[in-house]
Coordinates of C-alpha atoms and ligand atoms in Angstrom, one line a residue:
X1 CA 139.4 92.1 190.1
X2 CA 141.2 95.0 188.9
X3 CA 142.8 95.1 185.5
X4 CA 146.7 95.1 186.0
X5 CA 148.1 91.8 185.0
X6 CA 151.6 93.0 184.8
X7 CA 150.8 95.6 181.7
X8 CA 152.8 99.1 182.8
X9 CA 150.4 101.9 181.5
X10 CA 152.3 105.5 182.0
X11 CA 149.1 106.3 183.8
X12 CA 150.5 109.9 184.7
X13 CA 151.1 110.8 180.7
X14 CA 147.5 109.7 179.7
X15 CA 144.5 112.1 180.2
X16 CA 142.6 111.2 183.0
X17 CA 139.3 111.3 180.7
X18 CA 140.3 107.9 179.0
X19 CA 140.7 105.4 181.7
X20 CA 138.1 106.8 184.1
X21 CA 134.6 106.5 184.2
X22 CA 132.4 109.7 185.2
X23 CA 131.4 110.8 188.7
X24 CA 127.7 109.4 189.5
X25 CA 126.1 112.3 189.6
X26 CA 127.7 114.2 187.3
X27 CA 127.4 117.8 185.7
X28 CA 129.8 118.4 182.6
X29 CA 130.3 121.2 179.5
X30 CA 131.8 120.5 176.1
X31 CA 133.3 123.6 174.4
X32 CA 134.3 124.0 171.0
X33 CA 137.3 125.9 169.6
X34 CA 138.8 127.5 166.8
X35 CA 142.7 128.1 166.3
X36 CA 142.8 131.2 164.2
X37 CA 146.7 132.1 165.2
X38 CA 149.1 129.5 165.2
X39 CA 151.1 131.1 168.0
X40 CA 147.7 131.8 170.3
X41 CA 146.6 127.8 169.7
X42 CA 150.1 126.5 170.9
X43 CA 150.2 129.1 173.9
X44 CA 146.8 127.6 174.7
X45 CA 147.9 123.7 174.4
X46 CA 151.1 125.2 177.0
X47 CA 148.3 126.1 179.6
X48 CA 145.7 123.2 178.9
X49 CA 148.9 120.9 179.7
X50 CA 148.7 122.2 183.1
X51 CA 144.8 122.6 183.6
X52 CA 144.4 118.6 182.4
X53 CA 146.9 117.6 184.3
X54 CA 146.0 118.5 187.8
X55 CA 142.3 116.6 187.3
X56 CA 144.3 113.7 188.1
X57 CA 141.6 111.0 189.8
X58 CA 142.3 111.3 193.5
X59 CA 141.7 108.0 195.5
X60 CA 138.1 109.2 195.8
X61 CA 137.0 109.7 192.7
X62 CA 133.5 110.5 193.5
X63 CA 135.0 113.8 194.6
X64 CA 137.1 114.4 191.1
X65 CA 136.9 117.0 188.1
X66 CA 138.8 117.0 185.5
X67 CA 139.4 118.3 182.1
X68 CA 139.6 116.0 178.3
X69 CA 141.6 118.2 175.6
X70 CA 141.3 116.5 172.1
X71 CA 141.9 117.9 168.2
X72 CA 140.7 117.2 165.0
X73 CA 143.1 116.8 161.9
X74 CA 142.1 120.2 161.3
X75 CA 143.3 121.2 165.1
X76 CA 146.5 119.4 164.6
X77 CA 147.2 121.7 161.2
X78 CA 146.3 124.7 162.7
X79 CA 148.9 124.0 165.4
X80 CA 151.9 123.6 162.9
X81 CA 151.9 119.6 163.2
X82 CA 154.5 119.0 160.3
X83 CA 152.6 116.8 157.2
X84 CA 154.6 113.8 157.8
X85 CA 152.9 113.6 161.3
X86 CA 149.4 115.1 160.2
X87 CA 150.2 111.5 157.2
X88 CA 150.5 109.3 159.9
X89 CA 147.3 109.7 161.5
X90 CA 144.3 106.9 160.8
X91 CA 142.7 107.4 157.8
X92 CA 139.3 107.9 159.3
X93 CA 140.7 111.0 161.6
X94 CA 142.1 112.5 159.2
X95 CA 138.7 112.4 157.1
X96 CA 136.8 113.8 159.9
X97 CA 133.3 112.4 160.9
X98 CA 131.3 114.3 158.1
X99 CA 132.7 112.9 155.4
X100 CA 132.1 109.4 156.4
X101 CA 128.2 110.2 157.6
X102 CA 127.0 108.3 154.6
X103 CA 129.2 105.2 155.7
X104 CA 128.1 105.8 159.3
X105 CA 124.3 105.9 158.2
X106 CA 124.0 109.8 158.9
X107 CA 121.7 110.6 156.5
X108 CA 118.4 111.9 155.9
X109 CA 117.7 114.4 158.6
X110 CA 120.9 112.9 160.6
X111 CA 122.9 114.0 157.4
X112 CA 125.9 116.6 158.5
X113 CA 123.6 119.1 155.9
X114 CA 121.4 119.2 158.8
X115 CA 123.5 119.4 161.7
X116 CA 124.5 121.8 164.4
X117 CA 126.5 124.3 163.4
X118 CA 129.6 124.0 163.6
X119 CA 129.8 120.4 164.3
X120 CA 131.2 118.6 160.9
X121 CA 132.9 121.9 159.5
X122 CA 136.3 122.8 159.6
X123 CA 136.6 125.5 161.9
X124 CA 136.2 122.7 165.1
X125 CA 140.1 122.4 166.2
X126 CA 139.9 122.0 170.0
X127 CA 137.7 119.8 172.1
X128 CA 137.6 120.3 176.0
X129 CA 135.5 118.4 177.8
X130 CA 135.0 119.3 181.7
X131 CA 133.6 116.6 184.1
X132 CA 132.5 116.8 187.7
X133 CA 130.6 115.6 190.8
X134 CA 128.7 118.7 191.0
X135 CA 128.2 122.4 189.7
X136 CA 131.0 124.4 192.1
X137 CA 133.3 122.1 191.5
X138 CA 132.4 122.4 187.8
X139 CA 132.5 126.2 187.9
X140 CA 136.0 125.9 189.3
X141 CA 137.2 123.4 186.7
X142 CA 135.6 125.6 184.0
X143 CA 137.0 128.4 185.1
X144 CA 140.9 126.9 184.8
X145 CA 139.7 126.3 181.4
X146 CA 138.3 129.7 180.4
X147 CA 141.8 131.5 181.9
X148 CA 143.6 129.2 179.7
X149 CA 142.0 130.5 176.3
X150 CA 141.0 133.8 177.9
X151 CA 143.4 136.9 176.7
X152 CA 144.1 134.9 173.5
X153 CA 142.8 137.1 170.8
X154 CA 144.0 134.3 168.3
X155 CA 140.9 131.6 170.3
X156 CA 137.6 131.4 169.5
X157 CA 134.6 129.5 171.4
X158 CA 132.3 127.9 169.0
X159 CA 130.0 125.6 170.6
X160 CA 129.1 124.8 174.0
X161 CA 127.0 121.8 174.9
X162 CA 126.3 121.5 179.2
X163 CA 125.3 118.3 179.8
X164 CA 124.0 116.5 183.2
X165 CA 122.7 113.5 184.8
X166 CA 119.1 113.7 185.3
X167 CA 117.6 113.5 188.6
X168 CA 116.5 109.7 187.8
X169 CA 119.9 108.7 186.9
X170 CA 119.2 107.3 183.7
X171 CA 118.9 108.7 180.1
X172 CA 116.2 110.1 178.4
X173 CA 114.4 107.7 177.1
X174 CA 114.5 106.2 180.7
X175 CA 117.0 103.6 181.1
X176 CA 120.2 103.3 183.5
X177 CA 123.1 103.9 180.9
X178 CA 127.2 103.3 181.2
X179 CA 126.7 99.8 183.0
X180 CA 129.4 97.9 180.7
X181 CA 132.0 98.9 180.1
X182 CA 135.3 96.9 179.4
X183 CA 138.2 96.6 181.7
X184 CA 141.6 97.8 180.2
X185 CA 145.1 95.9 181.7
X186 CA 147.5 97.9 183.9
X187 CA 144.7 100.6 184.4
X188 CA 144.1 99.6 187.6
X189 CA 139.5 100.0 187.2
X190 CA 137.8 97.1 188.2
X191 CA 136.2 94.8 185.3
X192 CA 132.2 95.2 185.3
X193 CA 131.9 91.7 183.2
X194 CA 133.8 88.9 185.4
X195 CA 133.2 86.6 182.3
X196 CA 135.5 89.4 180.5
X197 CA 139.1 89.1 180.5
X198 CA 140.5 93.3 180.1
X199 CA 141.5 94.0 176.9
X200 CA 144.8 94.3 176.3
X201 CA 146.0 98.1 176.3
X202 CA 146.3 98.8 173.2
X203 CA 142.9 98.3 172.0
X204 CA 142.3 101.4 174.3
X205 CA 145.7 103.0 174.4
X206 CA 148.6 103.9 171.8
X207 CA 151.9 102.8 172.2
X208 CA 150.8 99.0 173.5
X209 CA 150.0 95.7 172.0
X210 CA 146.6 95.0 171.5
X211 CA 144.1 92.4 171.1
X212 CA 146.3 91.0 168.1
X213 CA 149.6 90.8 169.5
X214 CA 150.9 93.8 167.5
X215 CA 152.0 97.2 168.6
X216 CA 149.0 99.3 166.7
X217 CA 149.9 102.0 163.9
X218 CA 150.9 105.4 165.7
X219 CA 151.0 108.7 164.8
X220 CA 154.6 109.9 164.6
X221 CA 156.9 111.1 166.2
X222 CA 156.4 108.5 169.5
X223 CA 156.2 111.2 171.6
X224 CA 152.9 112.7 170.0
X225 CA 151.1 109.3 169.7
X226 CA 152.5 107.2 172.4
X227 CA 149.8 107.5 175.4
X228 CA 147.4 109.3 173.1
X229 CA 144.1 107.4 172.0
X230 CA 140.9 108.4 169.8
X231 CA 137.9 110.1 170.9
X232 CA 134.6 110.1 169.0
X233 CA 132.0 112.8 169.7
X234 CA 128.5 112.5 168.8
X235 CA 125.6 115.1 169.7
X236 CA 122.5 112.3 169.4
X237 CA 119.2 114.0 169.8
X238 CA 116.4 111.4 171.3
X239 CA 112.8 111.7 170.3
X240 CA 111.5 110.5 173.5
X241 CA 107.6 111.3 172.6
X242 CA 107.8 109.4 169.5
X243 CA 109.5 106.7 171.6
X244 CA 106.7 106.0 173.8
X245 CA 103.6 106.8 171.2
X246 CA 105.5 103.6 169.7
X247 CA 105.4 101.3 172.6
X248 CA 101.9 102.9 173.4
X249 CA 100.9 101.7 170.3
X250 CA 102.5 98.5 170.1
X251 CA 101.4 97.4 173.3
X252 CA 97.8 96.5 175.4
X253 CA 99.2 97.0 179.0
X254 CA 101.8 99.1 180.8
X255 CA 103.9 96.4 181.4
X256 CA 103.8 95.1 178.0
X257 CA 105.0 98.6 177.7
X258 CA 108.2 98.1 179.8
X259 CA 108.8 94.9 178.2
X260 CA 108.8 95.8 174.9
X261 CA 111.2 98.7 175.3
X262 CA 113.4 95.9 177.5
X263 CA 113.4 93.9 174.6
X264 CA 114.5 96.6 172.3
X265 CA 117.4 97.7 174.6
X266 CA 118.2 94.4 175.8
X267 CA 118.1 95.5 179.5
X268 CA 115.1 96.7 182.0
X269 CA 114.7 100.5 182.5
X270 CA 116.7 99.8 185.6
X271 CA 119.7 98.3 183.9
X272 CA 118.4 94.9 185.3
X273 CA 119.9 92.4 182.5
X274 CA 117.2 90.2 180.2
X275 CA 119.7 86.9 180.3
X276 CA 119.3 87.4 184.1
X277 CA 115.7 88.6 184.4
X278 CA 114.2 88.2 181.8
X279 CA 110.4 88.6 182.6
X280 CA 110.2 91.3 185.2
X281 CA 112.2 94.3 186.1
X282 CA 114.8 94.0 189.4
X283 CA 116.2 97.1 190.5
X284 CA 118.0 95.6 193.1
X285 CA 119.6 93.4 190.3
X286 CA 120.2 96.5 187.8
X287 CA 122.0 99.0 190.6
X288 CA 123.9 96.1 192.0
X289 CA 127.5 96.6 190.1
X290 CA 128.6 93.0 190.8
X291 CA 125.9 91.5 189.4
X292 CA 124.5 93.6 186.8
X293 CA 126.8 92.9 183.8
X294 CA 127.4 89.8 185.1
X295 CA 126.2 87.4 182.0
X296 CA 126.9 86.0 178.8
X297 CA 124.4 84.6 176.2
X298 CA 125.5 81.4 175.0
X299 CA 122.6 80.0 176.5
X300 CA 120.3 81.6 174.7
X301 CA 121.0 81.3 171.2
X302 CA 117.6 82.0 169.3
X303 CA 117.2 84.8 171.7
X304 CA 113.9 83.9 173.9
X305 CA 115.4 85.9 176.9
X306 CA 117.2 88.7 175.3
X307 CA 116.2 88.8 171.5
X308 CA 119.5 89.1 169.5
X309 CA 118.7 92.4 167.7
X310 CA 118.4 94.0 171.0
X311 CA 120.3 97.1 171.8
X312 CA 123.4 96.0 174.1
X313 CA 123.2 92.6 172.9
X314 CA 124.1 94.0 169.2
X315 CA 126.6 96.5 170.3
X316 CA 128.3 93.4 172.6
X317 CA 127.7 90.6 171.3
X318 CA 129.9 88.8 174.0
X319 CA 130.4 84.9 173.5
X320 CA 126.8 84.7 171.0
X321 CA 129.1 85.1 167.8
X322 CA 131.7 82.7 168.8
X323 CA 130.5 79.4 167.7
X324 CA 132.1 79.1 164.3
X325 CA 135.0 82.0 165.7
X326 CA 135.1 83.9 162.6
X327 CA 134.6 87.3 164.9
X328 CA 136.6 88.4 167.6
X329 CA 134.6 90.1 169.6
X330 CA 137.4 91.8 172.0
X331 CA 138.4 93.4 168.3
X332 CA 135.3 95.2 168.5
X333 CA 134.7 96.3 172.4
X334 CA 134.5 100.3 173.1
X335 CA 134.9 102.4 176.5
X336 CA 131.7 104.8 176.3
X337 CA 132.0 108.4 178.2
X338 CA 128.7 109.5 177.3
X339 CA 126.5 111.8 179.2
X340 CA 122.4 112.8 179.0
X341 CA 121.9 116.8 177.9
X342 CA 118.6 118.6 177.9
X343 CA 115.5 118.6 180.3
X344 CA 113.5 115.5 181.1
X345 CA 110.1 114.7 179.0
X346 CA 108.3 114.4 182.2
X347 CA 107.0 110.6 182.6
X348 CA 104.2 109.7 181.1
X349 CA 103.9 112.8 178.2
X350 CA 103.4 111.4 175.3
X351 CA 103.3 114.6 173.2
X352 CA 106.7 116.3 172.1
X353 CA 107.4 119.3 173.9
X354 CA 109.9 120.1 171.0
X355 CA 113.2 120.4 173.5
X356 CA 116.7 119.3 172.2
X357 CA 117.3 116.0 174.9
X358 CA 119.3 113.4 174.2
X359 CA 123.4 112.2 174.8
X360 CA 126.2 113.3 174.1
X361 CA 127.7 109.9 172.8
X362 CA 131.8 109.4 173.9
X363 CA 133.7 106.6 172.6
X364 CA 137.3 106.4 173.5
X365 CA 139.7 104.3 171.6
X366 CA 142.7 103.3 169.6
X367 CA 141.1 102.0 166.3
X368 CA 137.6 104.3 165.5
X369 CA 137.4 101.6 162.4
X370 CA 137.3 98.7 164.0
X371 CA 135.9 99.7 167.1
X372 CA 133.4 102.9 167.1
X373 CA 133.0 102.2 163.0
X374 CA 132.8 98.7 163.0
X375 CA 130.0 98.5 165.7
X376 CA 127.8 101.2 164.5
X377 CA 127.6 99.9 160.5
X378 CA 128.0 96.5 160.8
X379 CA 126.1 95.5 164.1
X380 CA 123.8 98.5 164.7
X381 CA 122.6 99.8 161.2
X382 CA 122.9 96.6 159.8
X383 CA 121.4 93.0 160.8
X384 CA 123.7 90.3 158.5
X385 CA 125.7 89.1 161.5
X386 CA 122.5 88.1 163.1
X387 CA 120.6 86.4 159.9
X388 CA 118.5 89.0 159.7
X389 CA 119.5 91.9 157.2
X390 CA 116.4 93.5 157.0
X391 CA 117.0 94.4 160.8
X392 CA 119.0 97.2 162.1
X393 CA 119.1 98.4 166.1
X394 CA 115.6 99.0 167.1
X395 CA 116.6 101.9 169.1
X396 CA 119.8 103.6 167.3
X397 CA 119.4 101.7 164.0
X398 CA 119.0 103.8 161.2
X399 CA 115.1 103.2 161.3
X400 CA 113.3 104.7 158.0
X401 CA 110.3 103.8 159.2
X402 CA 110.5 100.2 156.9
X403 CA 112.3 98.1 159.6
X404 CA 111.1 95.8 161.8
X405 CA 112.5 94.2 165.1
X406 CA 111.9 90.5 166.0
X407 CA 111.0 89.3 169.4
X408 CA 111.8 85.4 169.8
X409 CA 109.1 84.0 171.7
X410 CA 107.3 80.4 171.9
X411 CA 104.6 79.7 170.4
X412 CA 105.1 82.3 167.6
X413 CA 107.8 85.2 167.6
X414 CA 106.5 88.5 167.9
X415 CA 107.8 91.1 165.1
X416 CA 107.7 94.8 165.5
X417 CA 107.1 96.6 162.5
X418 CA 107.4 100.3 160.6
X419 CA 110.2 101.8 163.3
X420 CA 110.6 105.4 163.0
X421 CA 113.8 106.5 163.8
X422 CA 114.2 107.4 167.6
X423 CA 117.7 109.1 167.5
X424 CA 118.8 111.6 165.2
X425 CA 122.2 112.5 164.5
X426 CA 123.2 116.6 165.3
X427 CA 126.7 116.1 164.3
X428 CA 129.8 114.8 165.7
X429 CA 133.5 114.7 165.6
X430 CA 136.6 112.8 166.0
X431 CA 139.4 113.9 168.2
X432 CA 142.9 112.7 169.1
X433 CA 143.6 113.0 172.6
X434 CA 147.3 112.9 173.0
X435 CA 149.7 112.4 176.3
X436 CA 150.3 114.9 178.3
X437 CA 153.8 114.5 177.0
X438 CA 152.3 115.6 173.6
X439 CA 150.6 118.1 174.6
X440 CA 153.9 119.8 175.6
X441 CA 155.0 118.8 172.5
X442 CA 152.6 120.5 170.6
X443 CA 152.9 123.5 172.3
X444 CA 156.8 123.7 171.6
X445 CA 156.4 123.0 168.1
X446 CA 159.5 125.3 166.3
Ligands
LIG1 C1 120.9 107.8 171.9 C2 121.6 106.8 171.7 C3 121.9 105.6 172.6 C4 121.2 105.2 173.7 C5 120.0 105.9 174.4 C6 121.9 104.1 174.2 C7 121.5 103.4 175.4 C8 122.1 102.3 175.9 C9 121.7 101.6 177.0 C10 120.5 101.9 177.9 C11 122.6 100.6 177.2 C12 122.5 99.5 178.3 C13 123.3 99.9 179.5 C14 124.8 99.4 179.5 O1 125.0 98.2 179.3 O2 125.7 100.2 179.8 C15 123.6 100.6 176.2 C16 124.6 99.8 176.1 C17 125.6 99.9 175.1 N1 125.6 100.8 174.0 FE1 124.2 102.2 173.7 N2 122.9 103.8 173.4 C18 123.0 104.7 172.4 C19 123.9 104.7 171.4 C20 124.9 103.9 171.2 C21 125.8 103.9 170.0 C22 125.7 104.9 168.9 C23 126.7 102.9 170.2 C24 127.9 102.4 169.4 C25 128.2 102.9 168.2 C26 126.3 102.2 171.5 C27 127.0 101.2 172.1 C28 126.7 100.6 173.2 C29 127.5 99.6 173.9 C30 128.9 99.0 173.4 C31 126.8 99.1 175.0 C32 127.3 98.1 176.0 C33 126.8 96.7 175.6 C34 127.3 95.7 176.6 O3 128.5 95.7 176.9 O4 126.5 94.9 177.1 N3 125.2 102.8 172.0 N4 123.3 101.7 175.4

């Protein structure tokens, strides 16, 4: 059913990078840039507007590549963006992701200390983000993007991360990724939960009433934050060997193996669901898009089919949090972009070849707080909501190597114990990502 119940999105002012989902397979780069003349960054914005805005999604979009601009606060200044405006931006932006790591629970070796360089500093001003079905296309996409900041003395590249989906389809640690997603009104993309209604637009959009009836809080002037939305960033490094030397270790077979790290995630290594399989993998379930996200889990309360620490079921709770209705979960939903970097551990190594793998985690929204924020500290670092605050996510969770996970199962529940962290944090961002109105904006700022 797709999502337009009667909402009017200016789908040709938004960036094609918020609404759509990637191309399946997909190669991609992230580049990093630094405004160091005002004049050079808003001759750049002029030619991104153009670059951005023919990746529109054709009615193929298998054959589509396009191009995500964002900023950071810092971007924004460099540009000229009078203070009133900078002011009107959510708080959280305008801090910056590394000076809310301790909140986020990036410390320890995730701390920003300890991130990539120059992820978390000042200098990032400019995200683009360039998607596509496969590597020509990509070239050709890139290449728009390289003549736009190319000549510009004022420019500088920082960073690039390529990322790619790996020949299995799934992510590093071996599991099918970006199955759920929610569906957004007048955006036209089918829902994958039919048990979902789509969010209203402004949980997703600026400029529309959200999930609460209000218009959200924009940046100012309309024109700049109308049709923008947020973007979160994060460079997650997965220690895959350490991953498996933990199952290994935890379990007697291989397939007490591949249910243990189904428990943990919440879905089989095939994006088969537990509520709908729970005690065997199903391919043919996990790669079948009408039936794979098709569940809820008020039928399983205590968990015996999907435990309720597991990964997806934390991060989306869906109707498991609504019997006394004191959480909302629609408040809290996110649209997730992200997309696998680095080589494969080949299947079956246990040892760590030391290579940087992992994913380059996207969230895109119009509250980071209560959406990106909210999910990661309050249902993913921490267990409270689910009576167990000793808990966090067994496979993001800020493990120390102190927490444990817990299994339901009859006759005794199983608890997993001493979980080292599996995902480390190598620094992150957020971005605005405004209209393409805004964009033109920007550029003719006096
Ligand atoms: C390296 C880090 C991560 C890995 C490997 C990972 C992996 C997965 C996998 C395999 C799924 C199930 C597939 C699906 O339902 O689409 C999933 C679902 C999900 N993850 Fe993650 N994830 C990671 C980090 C995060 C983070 C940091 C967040 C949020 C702050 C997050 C939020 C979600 C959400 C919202 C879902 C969908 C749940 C649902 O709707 O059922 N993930 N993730």
């Amino acid at each position: 059913m797709p999502a337009n119940d009667g909402v009017k999105l200016e789908l040709d002012d938004i960036q094609s990078g918020a609404l759509h989902g990637r191309p399946s397979p997909y190669v991609g780069a992230y580049l990093l840039l630094r405004i160091d003349d005002r004049a050079d960054g808003r001759e750049l914005v002029r030619r991104l507007v153009a670059v951005v805005d023919s990746g529109r999604p054709s009615a193929d979009p298998a054959h589509d590549a396009w191009i995500t601009v964002g900023f950071t606060y810092r971007g924004l200044e460099a540009l000229g963006v009078p203070q009133p405006s900078l002011d009107s931006f959510a708080p959280e932006f305008r801090e910056g992701m590394a000076a809310r790591a301790t909140h986020l629970g990036d410390v320890g070796e995730s701390s920003p200390e300890h991130w990539e360089q120059p992820l978390g500093t000042p200098d990032v001003h400019i995200a683009i983000a360039v998607l596509s079905p496969d590597l020509s296309r990509l070239e050709a996409v890139t290449e728009k993007a390289r003549r736009a900041h190319q000549e510009l003395n004022g420019i500088s590249v920082l960073w690039r991360q390529d990322c790619y989906q790996l020949p299995t389809g799934r992510t590093s640690f071996g599991f099918k990724d970006g199955i759920s997603q929610p569906a957004v009104e007048g955006s036209g993309q089918p829902a994958s939960n039919p048990h979902e209604r789509p969010l209203k637009a402004g949980e997703i959009i600026l400029g529309y009433p959200d999930e609460t009836g209000e218009l959200p809080a924009m940046p100012t002037p309309d024109i700049l934050g109308r049709n923008g939305t947020y973007v979160v960033l994060r460079k997650l490094h997965t220690k895959v060997a350490a991953y498996r030397q933990y199952l290994r270790a935890k379990a007697a077979t291989r397939e007490e193996e591949a249910l243990l790290g189904a428990k943990m995630v919440g879905r089989w290594q095939g994006g088969a669901p537990l509520p709908l399989s729970p005690d065997r993998d199903d391919p043919e379930l996990g790669g079948d898009p009408q039936r794979n996200n098709n569940f809820l889990y008020g039928d399983d309360p205590r968990g015996f089919k999907c435990p309720v620490g597991a990964h997806a079921r934390r991060a989306n709770p869906r109707d498991a949090l609504d019997s006394d209705g004191s959480v909302n979960v629609r408040l809290h939903r996110m649209i997730r972009r992200g997309t696998s970097y680095g080589p494969e551990l080949p299947d079956g190594v246990l040892e760590d070849d030391g290579k940087d793998r992992g994913i380059i985690f996207v969230f895109v929204g119009a509250h980071i707080k209560r959406q990106f924020e909210f999910v990661k500290t309050q249902w993913l670092n921490d267990g409270i909501f689910i009576g167990a605050p000793s808990e966090a996510d067994p496979l993001v969770g800020t493990g120390d190597g102190t927490t444990s996970f817990t299994i339901p199962q009859r006759p005794i529940r199983r608890r997993l114990h001493d979980l080292p962290p599996f995902v480390t944090t190598r620094g992150g961002e957020y971005f605005f990502a405004p209209s393409l109105s805004a964009m033109r904006w920007l550029a003719e700022l006096p």
